[in-house]
Short mmCIF file of C-alpha atoms and ligand atoms in Angstrom, two decimals:
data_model
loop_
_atom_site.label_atom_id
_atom_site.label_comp_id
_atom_site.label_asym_id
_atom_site.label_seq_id
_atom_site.Cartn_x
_atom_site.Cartn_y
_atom_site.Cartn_z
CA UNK A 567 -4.96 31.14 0.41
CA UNK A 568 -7.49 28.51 1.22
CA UNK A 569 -7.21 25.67 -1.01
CA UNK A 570 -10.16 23.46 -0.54
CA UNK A 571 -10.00 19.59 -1.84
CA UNK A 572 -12.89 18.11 -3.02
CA UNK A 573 -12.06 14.84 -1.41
CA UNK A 574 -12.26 15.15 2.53
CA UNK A 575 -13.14 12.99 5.64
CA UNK A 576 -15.40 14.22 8.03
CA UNK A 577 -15.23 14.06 11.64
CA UNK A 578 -18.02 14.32 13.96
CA UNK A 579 -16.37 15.28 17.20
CA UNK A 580 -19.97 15.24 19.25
CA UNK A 581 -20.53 11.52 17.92
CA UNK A 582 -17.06 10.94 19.64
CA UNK A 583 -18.05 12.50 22.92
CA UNK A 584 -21.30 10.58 22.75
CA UNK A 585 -19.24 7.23 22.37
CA UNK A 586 -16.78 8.55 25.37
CA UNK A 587 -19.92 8.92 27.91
CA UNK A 588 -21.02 5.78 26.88
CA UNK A 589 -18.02 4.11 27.63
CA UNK A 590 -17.35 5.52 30.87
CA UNK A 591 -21.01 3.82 31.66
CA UNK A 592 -19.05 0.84 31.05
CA UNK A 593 -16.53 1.24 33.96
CA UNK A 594 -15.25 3.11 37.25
CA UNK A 595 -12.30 3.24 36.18
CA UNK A 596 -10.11 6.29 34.48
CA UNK A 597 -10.18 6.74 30.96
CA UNK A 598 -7.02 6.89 29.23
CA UNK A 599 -8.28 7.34 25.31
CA UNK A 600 -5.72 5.93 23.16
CA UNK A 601 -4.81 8.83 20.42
CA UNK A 602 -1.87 7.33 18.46
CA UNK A 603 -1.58 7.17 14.68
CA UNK A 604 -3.48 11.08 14.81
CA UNK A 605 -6.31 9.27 16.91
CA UNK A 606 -6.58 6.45 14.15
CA UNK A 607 -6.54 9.15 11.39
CA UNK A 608 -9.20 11.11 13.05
CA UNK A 609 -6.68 13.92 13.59
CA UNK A 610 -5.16 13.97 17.32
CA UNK A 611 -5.46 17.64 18.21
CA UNK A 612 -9.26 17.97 17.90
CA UNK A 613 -9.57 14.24 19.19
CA UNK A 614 -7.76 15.65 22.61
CA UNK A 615 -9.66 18.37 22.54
CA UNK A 616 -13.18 17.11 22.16
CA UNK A 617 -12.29 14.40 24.85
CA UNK A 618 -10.83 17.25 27.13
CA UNK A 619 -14.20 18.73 26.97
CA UNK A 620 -15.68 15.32 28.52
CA UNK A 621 -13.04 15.28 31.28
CA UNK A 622 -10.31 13.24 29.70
CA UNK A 623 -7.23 14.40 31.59
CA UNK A 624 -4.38 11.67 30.44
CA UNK A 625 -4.23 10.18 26.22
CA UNK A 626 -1.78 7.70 24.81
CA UNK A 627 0.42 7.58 22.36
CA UNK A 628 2.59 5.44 20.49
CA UNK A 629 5.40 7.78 19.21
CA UNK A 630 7.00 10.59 21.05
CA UNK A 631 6.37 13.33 17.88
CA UNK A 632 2.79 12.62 18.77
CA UNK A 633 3.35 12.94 22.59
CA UNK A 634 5.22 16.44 21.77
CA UNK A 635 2.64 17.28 19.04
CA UNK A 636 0.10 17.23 21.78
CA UNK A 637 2.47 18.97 24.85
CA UNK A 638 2.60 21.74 22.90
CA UNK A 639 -1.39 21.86 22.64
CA UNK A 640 -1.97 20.73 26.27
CA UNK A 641 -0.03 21.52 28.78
CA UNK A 642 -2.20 20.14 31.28
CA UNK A 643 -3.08 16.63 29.94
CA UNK A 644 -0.93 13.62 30.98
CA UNK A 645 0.78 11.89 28.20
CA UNK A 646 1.54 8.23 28.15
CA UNK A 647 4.09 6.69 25.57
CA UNK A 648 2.66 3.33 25.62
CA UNK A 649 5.02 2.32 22.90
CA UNK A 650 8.56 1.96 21.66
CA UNK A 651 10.74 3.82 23.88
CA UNK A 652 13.38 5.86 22.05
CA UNK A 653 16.56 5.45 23.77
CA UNK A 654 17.75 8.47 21.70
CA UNK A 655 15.28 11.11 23.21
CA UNK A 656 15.75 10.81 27.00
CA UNK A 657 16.73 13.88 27.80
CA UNK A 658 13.36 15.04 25.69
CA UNK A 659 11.10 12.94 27.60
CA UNK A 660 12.53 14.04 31.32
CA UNK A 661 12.05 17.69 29.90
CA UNK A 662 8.85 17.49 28.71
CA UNK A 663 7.19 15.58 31.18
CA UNK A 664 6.07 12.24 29.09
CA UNK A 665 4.98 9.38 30.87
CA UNK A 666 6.70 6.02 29.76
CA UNK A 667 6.38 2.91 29.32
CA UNK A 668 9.43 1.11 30.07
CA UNK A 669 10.13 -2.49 29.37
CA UNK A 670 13.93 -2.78 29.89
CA UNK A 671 16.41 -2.26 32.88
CA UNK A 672 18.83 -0.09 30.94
CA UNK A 673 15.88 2.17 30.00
CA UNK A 674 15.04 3.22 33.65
CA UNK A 675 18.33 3.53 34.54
CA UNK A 676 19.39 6.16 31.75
CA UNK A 677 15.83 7.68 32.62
CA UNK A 678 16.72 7.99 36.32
CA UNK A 679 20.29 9.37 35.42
CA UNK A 680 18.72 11.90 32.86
CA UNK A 681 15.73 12.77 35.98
CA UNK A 682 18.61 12.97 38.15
CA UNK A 683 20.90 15.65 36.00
CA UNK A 684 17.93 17.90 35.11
CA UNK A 685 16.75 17.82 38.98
CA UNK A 686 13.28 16.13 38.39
CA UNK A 687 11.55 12.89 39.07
CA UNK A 688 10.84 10.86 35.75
CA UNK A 689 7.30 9.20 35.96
CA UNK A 690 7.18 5.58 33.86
CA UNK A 691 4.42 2.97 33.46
CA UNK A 692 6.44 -0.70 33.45
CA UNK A 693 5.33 -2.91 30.36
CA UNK A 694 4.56 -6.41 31.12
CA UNK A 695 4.60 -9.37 28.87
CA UNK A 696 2.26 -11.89 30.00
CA UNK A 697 1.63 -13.10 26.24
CA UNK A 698 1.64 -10.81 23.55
CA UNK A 699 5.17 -11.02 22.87
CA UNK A 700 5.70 -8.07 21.81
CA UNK A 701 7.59 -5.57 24.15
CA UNK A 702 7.36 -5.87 28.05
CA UNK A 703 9.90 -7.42 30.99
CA UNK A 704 8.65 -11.48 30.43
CA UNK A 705 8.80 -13.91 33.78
CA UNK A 706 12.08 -14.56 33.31
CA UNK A 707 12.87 -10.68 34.26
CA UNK A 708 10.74 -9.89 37.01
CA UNK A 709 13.95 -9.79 39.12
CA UNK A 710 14.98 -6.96 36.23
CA UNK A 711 11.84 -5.16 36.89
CA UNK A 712 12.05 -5.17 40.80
CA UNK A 713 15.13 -3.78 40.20
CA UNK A 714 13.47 -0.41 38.40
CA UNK A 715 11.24 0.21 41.39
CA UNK A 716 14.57 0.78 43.29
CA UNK A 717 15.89 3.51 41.24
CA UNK A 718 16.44 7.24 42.47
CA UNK A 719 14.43 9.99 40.28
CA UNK A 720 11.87 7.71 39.18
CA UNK A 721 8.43 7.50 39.66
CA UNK A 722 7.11 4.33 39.24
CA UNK A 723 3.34 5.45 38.58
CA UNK A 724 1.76 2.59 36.58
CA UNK A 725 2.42 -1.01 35.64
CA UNK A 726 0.54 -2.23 32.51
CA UNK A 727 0.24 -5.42 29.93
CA UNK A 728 -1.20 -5.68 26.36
CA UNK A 729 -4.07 -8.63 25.86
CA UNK A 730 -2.99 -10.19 22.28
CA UNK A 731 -7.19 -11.82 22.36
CA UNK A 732 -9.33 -9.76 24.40
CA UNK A 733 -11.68 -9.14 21.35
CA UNK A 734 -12.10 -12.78 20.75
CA UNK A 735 -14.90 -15.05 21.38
CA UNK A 736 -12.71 -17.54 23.47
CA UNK A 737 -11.29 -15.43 26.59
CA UNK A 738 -9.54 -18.19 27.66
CA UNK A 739 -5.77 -16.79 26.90
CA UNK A 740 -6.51 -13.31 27.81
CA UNK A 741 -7.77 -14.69 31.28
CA UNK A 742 -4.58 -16.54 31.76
CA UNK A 743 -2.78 -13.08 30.89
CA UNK A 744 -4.44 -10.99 33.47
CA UNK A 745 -3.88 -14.05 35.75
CA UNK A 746 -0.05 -13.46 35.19
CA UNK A 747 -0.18 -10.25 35.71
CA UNK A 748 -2.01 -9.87 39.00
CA UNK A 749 0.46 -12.81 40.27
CA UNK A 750 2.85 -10.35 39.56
CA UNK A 751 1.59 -7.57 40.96
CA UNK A 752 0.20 -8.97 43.90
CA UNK A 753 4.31 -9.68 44.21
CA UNK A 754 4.88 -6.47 43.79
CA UNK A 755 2.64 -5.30 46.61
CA UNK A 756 4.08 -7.88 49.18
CA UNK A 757 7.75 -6.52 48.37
CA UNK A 758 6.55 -3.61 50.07
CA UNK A 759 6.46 -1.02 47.00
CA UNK A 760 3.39 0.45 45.77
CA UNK A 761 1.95 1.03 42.39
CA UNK A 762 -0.82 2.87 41.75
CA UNK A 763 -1.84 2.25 38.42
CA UNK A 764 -2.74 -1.07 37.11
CA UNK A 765 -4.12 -1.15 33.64
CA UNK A 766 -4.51 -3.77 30.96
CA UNK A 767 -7.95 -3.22 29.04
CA UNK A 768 -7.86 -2.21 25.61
CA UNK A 769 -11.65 -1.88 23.65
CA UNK A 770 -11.49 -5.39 23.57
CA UNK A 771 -11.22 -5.98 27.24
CA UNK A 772 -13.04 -3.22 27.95
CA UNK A 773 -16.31 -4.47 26.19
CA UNK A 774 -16.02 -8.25 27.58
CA UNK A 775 -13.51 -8.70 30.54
CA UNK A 776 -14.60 -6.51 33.47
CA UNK A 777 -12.43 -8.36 36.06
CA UNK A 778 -9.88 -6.71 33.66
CA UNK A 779 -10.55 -2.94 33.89
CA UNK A 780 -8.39 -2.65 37.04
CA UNK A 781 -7.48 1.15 38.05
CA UNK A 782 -7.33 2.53 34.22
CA UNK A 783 -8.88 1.30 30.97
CA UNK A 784 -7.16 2.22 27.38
CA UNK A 785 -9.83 2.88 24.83
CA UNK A 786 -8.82 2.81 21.28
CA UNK A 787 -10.98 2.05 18.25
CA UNK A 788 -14.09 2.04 20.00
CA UNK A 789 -14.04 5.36 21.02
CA UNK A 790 -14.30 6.35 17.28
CA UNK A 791 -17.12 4.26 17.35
CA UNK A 792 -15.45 0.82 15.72
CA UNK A 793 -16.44 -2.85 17.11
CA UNK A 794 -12.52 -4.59 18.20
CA UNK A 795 -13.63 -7.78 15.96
CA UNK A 796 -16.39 -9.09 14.31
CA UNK A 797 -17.10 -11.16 17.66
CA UNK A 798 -18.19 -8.31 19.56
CA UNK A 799 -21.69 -6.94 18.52
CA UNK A 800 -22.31 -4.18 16.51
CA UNK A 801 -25.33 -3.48 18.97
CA UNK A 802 -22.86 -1.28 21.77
CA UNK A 803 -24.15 1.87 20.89
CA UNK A 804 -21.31 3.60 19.48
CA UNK A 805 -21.63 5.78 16.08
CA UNK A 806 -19.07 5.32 13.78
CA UNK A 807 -17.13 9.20 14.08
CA UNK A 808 -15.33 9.40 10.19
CA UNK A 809 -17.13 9.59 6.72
CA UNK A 810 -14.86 9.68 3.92
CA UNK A 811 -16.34 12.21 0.93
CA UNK A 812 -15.23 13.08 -2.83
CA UNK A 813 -16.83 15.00 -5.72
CA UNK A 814 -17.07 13.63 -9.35
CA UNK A 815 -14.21 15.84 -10.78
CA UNK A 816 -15.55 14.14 -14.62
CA UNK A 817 -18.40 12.54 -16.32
CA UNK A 818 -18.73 11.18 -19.48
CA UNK A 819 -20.42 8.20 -21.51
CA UNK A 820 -17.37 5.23 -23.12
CA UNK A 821 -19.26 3.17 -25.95
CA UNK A 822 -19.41 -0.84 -25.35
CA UNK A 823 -16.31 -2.39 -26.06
CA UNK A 824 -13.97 0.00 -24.56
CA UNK A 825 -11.24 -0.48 -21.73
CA UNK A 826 -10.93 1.44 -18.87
CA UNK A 827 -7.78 2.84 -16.65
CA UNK A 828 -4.19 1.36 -16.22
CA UNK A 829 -3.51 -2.50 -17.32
CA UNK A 830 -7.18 -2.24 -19.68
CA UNK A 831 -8.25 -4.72 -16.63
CA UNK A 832 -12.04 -3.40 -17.28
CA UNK A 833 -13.80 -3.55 -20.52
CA UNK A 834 -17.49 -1.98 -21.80
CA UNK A 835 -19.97 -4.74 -21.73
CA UNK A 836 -22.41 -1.86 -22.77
CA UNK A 837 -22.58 1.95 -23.12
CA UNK A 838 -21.58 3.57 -19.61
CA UNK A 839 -21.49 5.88 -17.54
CA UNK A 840 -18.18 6.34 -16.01
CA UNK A 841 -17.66 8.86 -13.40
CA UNK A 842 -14.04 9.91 -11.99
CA UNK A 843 -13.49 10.82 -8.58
CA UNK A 844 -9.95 12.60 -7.79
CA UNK A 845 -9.05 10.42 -5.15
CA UNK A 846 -6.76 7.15 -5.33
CA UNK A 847 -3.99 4.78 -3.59
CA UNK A 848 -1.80 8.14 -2.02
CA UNK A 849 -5.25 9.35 -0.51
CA UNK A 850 -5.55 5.44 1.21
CA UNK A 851 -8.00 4.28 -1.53
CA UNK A 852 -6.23 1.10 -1.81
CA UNK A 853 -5.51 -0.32 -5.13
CA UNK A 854 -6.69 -4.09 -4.22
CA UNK A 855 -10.14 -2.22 -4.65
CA UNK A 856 -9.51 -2.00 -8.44
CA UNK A 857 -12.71 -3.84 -10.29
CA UNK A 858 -14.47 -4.76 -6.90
CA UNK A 859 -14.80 -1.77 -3.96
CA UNK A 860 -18.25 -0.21 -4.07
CA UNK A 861 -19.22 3.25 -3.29
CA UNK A 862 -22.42 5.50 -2.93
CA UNK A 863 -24.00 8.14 -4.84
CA UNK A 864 -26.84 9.58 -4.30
CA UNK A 865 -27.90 7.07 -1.79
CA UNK A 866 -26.90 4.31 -4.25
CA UNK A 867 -23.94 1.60 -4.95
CA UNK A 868 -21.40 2.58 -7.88
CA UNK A 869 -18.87 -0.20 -8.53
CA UNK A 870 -14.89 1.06 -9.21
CA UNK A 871 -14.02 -0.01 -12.45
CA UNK A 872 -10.34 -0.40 -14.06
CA UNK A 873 -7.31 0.19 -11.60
CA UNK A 874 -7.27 2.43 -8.86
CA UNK A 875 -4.40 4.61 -9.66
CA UNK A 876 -2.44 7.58 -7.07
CA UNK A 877 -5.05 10.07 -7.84
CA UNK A 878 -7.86 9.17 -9.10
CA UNK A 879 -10.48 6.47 -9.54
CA UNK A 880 -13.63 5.77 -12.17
CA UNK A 881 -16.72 4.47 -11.28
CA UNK A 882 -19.60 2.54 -13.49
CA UNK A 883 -22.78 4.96 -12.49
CA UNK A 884 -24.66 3.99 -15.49
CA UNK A 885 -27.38 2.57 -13.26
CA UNK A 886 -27.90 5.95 -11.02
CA UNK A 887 -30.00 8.09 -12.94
CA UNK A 888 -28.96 11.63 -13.40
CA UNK A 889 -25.16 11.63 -12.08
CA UNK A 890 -23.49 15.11 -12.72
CA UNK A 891 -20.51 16.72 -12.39
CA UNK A 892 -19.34 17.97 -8.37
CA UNK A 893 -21.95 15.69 -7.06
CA UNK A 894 -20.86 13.97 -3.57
CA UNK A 895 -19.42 10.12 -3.65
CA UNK A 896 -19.75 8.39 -0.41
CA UNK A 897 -16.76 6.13 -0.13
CA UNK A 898 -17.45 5.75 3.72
CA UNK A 899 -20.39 6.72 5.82
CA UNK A 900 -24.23 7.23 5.23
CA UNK A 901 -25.72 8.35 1.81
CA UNK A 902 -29.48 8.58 1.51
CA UNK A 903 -30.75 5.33 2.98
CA UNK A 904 -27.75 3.36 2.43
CA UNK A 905 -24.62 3.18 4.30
CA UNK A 906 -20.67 1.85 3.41
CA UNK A 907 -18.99 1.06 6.87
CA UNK A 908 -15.68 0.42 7.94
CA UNK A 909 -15.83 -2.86 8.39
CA UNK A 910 -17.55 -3.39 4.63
CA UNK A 911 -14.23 -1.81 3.11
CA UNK A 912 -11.93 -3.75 5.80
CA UNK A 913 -13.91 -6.96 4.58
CA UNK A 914 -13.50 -6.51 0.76
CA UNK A 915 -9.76 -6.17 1.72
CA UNK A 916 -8.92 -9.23 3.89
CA UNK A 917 -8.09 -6.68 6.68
CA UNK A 918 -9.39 -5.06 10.10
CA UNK A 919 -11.44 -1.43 10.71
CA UNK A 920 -7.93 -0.18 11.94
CA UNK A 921 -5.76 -0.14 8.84
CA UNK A 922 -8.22 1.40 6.99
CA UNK A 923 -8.94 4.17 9.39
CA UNK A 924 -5.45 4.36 9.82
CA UNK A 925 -4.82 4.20 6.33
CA UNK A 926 -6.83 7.18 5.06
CA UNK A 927 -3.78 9.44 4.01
CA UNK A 928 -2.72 12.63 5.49
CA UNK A 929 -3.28 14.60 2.36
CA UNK A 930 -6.86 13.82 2.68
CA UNK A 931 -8.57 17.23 4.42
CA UNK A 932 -10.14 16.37 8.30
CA UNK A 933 -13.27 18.55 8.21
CA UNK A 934 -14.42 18.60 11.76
CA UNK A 935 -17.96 18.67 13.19
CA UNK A 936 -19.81 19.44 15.92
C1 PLP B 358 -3.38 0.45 20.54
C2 PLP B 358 -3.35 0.06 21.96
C3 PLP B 358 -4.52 0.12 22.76
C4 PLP B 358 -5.89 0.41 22.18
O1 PLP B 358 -6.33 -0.70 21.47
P1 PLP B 358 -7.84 -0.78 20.88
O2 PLP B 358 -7.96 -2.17 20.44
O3 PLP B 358 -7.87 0.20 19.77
O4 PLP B 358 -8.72 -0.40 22.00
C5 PLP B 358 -4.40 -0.14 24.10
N1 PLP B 358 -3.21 -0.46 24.65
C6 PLP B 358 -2.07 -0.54 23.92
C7 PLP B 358 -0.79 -0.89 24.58
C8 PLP B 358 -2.11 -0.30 22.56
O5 PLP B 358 -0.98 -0.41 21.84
#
């Protein structure tokens, strides 16, 4: 049985592989597209796969149920688990392969000891802190970090850091970051041990700090056509990948004076036209968009009146002429001549592109296009 929602975002997988070749004009270096939270809610699997099409051979993640979501789709991609490291799963990781990124001594030990029992070699990335302060070994543990390179069963493919301002106007900090981390690699190098992979760039860096791309970049939100900040241009060429759709599941006309939805926070200053859309806060619609978030039909702007509630939201649409029942509400993406973005929504609600992309909840269909 086919049940089919009338709320849905779409996904258009060529705009994706259009902003993937136009990132790779950007740089010589490999392409690791960064896939975590279901490729920013645009749904992992056909993410990977649309990107596999373009040559993408190696994706990271943050979580290892994404990393095995993905194995079990591709068994020839690399998979990076850029990360939190579950102690807990070792013995998954060695067995499936997964690349990871380590940041404590204990961590490559019990991965070498686990590579060691099932007969393989473990392959890890080593997170650096130079600044984000987040996860990573920090100065104060290189020696801790030497230390992994020594370890039987264990690949040390990559070393990597995390820029906490590379999409900033000011590159000041994230310069003194990838100082750090060259020092350190460049001590690395004369210990004698080699490490193939350096990598540091996220969107951010990849847009504005060449000097930063290194041997492998880590595309994120601008590969589903997002700008890192409002600093960087929205003049880079990339097209915006997810519209968000919903039909009007009810139409009707409330008399002046009347109060609308949960908490009567919206009252009738004349005769409208209220539309409801079957879509609220457990689709991602978030309630802070109660009495203020706009959205289009047919081509034109339709304020949300009242509360926002789980399922479903009204809308004043007294001022589009001829509204009806089923017709299609634009609550991100083109209609007609006008257009809601991502970074409209993320503006009315103090936050970035990310969380709302993010944010759009799994119940809400992925139709995919091509
Ligand atoms: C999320 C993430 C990225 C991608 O960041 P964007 O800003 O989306 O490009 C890159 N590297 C790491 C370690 C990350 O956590």
């Amino acid at each position: 049985m086919d049940i089919r929602r009338p709320v849905w975002a779409e996904i258009d997988l060529s705009a994706l592989q259009r902003n993937y070749d136009r990132i790779a004009t950007l740089t010589s270096s490999e392409m690791m597209p960064i896939v975590k939270a279901d490729a920013y809610g645009h749904g992992a699997l056909q993410v990977v796969q649309a990107l596999y099409e373009k040559g993408a051979r190696r994706f990271g993640v943050a979580l290892l149920e994404e990393a095995i979501e993905l194995r079990k789709a591709f068994q020839d991609i690399k998979l990076v688990l850029i990360g939190t490291l579950p102690m807990d799963s070792i013995e998954m990781i060695v067995k499936e392969g997964i690349i990871c990124g380590v940041y404590r001594l204990e961590q490559a030990v019990l991965l070498s000891k686990e590579a060691k029992k099932q007969g393989k070699q473990a392959v890890i990335h080593l997170k650096v802190d130079t600044g984000m302060g987040r996860i990573g070994f920090r100065e104060e543990n290189w020696e801790e970090l030497f230390d992994c390179l020594k370890l039987p069963n264990l690949f040390v493919e990559g070393i990597f850091t995390h820029f906490a301002t590379a999409d900033h106007a000011d590159l000041g900090f994230a310069q003194e970051q990838l100082k750090k981390f060259l020092e350190l690699t460049d001590k690395i190098k004369t210990k004698g041990a080699h490490i193939p992979i350096r990598h540091a760039a996220n969107s951010g860096a990849l847009l504005q700090l060449p000097e930063a791309h290194l041997d492998l970049v880590r595309p994120g939100i601008i590969l589903y056509g997002l700008a890192p900040s409002q600093y960087i241009g929205k003049d880079i060429g990339l097209e915006p990948v997810l519209s968000w759709r919903a039909r009007i599941s009810h139409i009707k006309t409330v008399p002046q004076g009347e109060t609308i939805s949960y908490g009567r926070t919206f009252r009738t200053a004349y005769p409208t036209r209220v539309a409801t859309i079957p879509l609220g806060y457990a689709d991602g619609l978030r309630r802070s968009l109660s009495n203020r978030g706009e959205v289009l039909v047919k081509g034109r702007r339709a304020t949300i009146i009242g509360r926002v509630c789980m399922d479903q939201t009204l809308l004043d649409v007294s001022k589009i002429p001829d509204v009806q029942m089923e017709d299609e509400v634009t609550l991100l993406g083109t209609d007609g001549y006008d257009r809601i973005d991502v970074d409209e929504m993320a503006s009315w609600l103090n936050t970035i592109n990310y969380e709302i992309v993010c944010g759009i909840a799994k119940r809400v269909p992925r139709v995919y296009r091509k």
